[in-house]
PDB file of C-alpha atoms in Angstrom:
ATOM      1  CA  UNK A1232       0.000   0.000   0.000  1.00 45.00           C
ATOM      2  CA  UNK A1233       2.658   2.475   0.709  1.00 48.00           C
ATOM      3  CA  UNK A1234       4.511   1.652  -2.507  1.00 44.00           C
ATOM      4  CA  UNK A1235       1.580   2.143  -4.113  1.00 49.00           C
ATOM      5  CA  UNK A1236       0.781   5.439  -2.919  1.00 47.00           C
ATOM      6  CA  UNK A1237       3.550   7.081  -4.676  1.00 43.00           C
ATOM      7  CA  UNK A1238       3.586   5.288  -7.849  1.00 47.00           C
ATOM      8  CA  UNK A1239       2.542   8.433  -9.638  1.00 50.00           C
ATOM      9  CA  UNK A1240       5.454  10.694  -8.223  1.00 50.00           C
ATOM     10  CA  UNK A1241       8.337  11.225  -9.950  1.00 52.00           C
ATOM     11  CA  UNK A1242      11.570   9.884  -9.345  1.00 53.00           C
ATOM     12  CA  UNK A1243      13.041  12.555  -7.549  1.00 54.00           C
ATOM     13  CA  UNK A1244      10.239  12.348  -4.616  1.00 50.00           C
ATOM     14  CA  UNK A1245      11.931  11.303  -1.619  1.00 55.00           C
ATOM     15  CA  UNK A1246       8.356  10.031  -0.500  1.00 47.00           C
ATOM     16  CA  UNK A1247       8.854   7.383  -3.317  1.00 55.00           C
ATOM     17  CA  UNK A1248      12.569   7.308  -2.838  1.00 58.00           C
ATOM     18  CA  UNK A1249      11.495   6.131   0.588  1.00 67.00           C
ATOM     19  CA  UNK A1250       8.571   3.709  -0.132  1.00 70.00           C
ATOM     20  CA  UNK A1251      10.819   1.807  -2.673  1.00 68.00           C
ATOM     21  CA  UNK A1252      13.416   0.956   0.219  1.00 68.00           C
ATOM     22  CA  UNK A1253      10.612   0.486   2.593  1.00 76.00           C
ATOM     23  CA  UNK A1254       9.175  -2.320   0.012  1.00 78.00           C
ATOM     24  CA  UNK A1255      12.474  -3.809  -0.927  1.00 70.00           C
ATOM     25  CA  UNK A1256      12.914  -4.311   2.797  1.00 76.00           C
ATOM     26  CA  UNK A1257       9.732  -5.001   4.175  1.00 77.00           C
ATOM     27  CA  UNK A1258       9.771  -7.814   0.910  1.00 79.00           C
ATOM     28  CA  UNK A1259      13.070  -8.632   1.888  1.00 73.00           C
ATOM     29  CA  UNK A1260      12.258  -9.454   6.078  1.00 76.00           C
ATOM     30  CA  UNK A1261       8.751 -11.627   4.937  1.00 82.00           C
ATOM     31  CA  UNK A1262      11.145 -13.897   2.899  1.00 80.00           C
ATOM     32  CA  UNK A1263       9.849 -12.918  -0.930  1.00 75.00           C
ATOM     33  CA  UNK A1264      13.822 -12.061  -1.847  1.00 77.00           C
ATOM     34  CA  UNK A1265      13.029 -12.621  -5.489  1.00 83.00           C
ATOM     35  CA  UNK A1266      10.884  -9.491  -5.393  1.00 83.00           C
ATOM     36  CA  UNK A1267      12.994  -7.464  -2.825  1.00 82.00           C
ATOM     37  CA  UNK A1268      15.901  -8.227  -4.816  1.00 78.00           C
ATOM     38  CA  UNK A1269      14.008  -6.436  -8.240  1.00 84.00           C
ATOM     39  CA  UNK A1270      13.086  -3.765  -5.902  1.00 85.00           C
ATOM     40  CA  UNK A1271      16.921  -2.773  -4.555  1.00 84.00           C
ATOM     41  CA  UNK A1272      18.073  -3.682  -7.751  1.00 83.00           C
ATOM     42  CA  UNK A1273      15.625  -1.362  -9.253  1.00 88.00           C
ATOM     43  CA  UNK A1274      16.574   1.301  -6.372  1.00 85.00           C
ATOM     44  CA  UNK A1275      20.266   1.738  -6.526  1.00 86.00           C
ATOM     45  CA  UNK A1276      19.429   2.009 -10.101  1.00 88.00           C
ATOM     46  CA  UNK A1277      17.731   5.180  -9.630  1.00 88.00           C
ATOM     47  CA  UNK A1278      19.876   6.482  -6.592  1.00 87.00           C
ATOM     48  CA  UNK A1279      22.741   6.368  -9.461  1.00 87.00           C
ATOM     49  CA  UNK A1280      20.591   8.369 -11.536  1.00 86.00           C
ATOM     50  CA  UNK A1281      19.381  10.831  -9.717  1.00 85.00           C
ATOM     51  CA  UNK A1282      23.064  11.819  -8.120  1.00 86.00           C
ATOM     52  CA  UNK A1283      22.292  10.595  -4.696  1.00 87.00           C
ATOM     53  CA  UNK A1284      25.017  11.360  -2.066  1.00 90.00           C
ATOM     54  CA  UNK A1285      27.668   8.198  -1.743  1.00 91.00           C
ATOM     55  CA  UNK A1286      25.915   7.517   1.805  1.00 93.00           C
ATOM     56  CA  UNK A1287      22.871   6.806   0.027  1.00 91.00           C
ATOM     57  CA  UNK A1288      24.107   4.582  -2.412  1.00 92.00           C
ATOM     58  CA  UNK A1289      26.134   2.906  -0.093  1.00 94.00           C
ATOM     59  CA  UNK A1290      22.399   2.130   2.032  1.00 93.00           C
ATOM     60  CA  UNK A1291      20.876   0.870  -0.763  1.00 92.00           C
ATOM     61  CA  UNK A1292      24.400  -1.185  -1.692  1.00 94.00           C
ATOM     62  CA  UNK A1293      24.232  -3.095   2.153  1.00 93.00           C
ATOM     63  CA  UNK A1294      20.777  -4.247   1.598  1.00 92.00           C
ATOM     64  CA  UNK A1295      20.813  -5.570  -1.892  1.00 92.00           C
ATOM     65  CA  UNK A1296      24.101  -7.433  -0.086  1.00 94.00           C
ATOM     66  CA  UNK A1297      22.367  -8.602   2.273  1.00 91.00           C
ATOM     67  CA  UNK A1298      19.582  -9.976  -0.121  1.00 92.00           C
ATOM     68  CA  UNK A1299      22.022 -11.354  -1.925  1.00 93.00           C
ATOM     69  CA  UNK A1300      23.742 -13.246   0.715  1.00 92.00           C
ATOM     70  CA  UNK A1301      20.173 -14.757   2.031  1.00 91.00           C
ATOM     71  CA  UNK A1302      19.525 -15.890  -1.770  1.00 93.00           C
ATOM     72  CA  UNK A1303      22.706 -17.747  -1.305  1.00 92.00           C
ATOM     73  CA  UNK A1304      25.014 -15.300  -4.231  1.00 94.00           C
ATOM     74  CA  UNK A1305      27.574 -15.023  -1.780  1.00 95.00           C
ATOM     75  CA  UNK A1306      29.665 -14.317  -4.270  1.00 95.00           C
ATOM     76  CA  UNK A1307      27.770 -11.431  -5.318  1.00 95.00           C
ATOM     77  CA  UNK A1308      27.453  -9.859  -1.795  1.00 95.00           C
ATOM     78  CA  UNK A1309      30.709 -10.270  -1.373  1.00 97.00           C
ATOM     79  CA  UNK A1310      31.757  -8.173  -4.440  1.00 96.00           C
ATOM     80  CA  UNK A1311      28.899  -5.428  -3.431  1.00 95.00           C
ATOM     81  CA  UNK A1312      29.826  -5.685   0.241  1.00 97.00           C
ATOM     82  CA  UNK A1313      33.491  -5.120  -0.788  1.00 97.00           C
ATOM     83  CA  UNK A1314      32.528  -1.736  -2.277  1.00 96.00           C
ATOM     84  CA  UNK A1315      30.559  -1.235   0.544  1.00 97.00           C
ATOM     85  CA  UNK A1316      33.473  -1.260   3.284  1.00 98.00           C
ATOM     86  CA  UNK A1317      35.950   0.536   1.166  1.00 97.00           C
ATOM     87  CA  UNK A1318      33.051   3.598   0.239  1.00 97.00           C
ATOM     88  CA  UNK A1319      32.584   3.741   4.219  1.00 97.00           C
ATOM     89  CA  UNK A1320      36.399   3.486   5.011  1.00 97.00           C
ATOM     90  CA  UNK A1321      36.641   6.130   2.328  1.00 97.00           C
ATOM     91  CA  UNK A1322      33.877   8.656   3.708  1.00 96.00           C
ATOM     92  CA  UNK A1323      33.971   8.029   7.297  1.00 96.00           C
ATOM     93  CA  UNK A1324      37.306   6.438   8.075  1.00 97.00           C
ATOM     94  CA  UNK A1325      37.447   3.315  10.242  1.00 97.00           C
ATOM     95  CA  UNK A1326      36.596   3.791  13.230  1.00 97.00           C
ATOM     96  CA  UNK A1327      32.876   4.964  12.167  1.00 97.00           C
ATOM     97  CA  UNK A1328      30.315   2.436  13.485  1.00 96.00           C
ATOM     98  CA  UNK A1329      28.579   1.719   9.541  1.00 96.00           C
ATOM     99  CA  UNK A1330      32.682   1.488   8.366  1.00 97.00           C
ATOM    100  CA  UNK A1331      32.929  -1.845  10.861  1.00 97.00           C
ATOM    101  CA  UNK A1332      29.300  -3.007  10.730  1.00 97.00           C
ATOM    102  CA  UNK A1333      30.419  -3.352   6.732  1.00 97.00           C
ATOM    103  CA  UNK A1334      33.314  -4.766   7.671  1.00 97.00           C
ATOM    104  CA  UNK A1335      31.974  -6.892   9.228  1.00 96.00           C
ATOM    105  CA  UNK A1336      29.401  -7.945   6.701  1.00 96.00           C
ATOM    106  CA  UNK A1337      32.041  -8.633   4.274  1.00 97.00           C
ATOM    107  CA  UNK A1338      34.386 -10.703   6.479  1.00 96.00           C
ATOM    108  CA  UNK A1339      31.172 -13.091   6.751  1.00 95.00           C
ATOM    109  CA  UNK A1340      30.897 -13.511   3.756  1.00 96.00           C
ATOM    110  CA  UNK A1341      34.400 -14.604   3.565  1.00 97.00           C
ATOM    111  CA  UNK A1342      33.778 -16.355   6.290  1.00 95.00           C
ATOM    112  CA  UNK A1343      31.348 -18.355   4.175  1.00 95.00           C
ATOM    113  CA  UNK A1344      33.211 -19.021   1.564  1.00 96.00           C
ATOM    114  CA  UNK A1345      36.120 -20.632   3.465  1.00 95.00           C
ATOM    115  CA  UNK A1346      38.685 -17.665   2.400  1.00 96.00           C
ATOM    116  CA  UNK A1347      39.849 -17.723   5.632  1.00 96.00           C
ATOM    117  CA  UNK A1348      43.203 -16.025   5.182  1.00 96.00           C
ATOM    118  CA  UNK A1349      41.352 -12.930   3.584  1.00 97.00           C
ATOM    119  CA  UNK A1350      39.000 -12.836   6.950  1.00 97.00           C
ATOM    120  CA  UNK A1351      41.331 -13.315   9.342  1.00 97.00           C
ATOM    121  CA  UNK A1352      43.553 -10.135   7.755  1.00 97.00           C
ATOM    122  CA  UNK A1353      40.880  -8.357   7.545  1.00 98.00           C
ATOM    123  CA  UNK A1354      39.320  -8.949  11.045  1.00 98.00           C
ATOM    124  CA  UNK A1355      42.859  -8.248  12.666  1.00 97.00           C
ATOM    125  CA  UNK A1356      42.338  -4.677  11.247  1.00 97.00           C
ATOM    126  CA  UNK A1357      39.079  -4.379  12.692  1.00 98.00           C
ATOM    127  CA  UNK A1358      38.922  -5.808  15.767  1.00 98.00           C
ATOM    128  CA  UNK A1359      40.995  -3.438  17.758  1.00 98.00           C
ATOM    129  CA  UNK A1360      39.525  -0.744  16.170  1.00 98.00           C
ATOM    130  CA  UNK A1361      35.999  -1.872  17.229  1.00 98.00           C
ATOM    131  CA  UNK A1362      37.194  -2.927  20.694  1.00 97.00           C
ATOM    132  CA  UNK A1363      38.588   0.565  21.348  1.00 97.00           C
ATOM    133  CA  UNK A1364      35.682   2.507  20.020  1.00 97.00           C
ATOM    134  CA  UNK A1365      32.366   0.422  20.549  1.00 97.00           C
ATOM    135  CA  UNK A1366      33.741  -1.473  23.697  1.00 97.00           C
ATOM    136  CA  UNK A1367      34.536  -4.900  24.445  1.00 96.00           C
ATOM    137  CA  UNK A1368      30.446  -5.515  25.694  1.00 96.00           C
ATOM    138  CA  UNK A1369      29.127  -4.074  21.911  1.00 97.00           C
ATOM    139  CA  UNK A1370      26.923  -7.054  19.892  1.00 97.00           C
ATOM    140  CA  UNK A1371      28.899  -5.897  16.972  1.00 97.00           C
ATOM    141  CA  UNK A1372      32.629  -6.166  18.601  1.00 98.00           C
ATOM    142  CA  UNK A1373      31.214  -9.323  20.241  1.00 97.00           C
ATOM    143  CA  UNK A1374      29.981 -10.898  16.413  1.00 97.00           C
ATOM    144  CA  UNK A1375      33.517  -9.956  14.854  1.00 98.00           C
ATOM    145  CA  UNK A1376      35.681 -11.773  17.546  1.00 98.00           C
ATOM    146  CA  UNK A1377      32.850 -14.759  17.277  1.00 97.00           C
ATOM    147  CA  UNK A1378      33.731 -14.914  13.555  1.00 97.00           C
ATOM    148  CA  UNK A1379      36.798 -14.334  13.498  1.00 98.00           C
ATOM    149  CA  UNK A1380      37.117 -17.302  16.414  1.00 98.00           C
ATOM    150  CA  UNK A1381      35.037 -19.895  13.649  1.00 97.00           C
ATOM    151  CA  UNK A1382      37.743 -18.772  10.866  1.00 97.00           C
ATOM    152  CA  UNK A1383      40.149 -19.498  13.033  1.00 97.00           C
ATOM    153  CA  UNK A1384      39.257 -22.982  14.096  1.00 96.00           C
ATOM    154  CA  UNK A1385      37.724 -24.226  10.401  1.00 95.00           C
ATOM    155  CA  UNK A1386      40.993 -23.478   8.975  1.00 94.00           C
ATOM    156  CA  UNK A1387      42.275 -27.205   7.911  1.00 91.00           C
ATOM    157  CA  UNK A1388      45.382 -24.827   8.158  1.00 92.00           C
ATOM    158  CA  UNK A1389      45.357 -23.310  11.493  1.00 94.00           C
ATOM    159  CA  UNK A1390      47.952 -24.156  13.696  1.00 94.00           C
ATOM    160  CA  UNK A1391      47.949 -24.594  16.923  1.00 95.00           C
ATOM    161  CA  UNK A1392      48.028 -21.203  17.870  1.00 96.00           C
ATOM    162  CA  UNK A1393      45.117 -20.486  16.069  1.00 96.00           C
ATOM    163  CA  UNK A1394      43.445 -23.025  17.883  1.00 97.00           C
ATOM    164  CA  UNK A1395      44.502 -21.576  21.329  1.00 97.00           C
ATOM    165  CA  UNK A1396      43.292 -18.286  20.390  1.00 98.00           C
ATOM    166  CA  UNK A1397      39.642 -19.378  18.986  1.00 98.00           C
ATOM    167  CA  UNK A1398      39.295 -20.908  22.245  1.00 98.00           C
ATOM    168  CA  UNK A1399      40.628 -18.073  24.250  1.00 98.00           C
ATOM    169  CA  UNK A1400      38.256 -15.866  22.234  1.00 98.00           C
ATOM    170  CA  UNK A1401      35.212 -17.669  21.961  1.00 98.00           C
ATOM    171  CA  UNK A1402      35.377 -18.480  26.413  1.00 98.00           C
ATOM    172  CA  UNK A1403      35.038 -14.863  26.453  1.00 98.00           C
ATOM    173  CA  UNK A1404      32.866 -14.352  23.937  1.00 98.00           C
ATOM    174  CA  UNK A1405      30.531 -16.926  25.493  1.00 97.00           C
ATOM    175  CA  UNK A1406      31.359 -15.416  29.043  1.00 97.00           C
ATOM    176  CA  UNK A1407      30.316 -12.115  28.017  1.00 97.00           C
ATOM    177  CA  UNK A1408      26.832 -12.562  25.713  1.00 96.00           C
ATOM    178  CA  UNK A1409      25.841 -15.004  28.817  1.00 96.00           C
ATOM    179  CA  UNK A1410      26.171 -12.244  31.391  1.00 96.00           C
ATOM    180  CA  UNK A1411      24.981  -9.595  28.816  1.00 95.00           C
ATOM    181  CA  UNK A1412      21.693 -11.260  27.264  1.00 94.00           C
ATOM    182  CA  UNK A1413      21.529 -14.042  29.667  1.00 96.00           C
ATOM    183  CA  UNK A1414      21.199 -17.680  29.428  1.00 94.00           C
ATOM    184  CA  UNK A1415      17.780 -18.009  27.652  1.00 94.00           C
ATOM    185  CA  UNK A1416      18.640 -15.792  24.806  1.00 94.00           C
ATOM    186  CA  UNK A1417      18.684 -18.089  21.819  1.00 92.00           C
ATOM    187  CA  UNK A1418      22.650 -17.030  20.772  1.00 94.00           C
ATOM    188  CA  UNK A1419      23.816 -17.500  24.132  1.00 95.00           C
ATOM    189  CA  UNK A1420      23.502 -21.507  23.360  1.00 95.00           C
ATOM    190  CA  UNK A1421      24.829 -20.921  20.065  1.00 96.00           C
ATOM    191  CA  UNK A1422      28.224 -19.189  21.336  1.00 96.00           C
ATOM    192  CA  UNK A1423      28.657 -21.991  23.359  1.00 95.00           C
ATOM    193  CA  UNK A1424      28.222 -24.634  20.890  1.00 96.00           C
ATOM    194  CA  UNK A1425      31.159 -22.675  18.871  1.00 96.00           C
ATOM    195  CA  UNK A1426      33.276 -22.748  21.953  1.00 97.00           C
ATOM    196  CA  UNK A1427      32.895 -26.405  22.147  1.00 97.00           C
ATOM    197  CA  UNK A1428      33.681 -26.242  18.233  1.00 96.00           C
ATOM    198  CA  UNK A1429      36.640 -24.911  18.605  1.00 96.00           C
ATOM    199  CA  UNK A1430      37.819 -26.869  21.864  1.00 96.00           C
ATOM    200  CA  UNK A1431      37.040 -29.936  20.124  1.00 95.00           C
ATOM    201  CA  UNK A1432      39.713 -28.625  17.003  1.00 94.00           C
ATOM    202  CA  UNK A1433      41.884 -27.981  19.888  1.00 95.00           C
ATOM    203  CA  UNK A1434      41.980 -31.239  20.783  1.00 94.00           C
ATOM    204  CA  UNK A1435      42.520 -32.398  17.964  1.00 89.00           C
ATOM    205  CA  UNK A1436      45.472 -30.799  17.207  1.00 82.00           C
ATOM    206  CA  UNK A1437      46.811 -28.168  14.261  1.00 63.00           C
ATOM    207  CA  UNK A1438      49.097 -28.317  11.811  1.00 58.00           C
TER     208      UNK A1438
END
């Protein structure tokens, strides 16, 4: 309904500017990602257009991403997700909250497709950065060391160092989203099964 009440406005509205992002994500959260995806695509389309600010674009960039990603192209978010971090590094520098929530984004997705070496580079950047300026108890800061700590442990190459550190990082990790969010919160069981993850690599043994 809102999409539809300014159909008839031209491009430049920023009532149907908004409505169109509205759509693609209100499509995008109720699980019809064909049709959000058409939508954003559709939308950065016209925010290249019309000369929208690089902020803008960069919006519009994170949430096709992140349709992407939940379509499965994880290739494709990656790429998009890539410009994402570097426009934000770029505009804000990198210790802006949207510059690490992107980089963050896009060391997930290289989480997810095992290039671990590019993740753990890039999370070595970020993490201090994050720890120093959100704070050790932040649900982003907390998500990047719990990533990092998986592509540390699912490397068939980590060593055991690597091992030793996913485990030191993921017993706090676990510590600190239990006495954050508390023990019934549905990730607080999850952090804990990637502590036991990783202690189970560890005793196994790197290379």
């Amino acid at each position: 309904a809102c999409w539809k009440t300014y159909l008839g406005r031209p491009e430049t509205d920023q009532f149907r500017s908004n409505a169109m992002g509205l759509l693609g994500m209100g499509l995008a959260s109720a699980g019809h990602l064909a049709d959000a995806l058409t939508v954003q695509e559709a939308e950065l389309a016209m925010t290249r257009r019309l000369g929208e600010s690089e902020d803008a674009i960069l919006v519009v960039q994170g949430n096709l991403a992140s349709t992407y990603s939940m379509l499965g192209n994880i290739e494709k978010a990656l790429s998009m997700e890539r410009d994402v971090y570097s426009g934000r590094l770029k505009l804000h520098g990198e210790e802006d909250s949207n510059t690490l929530r992107a980089a963050g984004n896009y060391a997930v997705s290289l989480h997810d497709l095992q290039r671990f070496e590019e993740a753990k580079s890039l999370f070595r950047k970020t993490i201090p950065v994050a720890r120093r300026t959100l704070g050790e108890e932040n649900v982003l800061t907390l998500r990047m060391r719990w990533t990092y700590a998986r592509v540390l442990y699912l490397d068939e190459g980590a060593s055991l160092d690597d091992l030793h550190e996913a485990v030191a990082t993921l017993e706090s990790v676990a510590h600190l989203w239990k006495r954050i969010f508390g023990p019934a919160h549905p990730e607080t069981q999850k952090a804990q099964e990637a502590l036991k993850g990783a202690r189970e690599a560890l005793a196994k043994g790197g290379v």
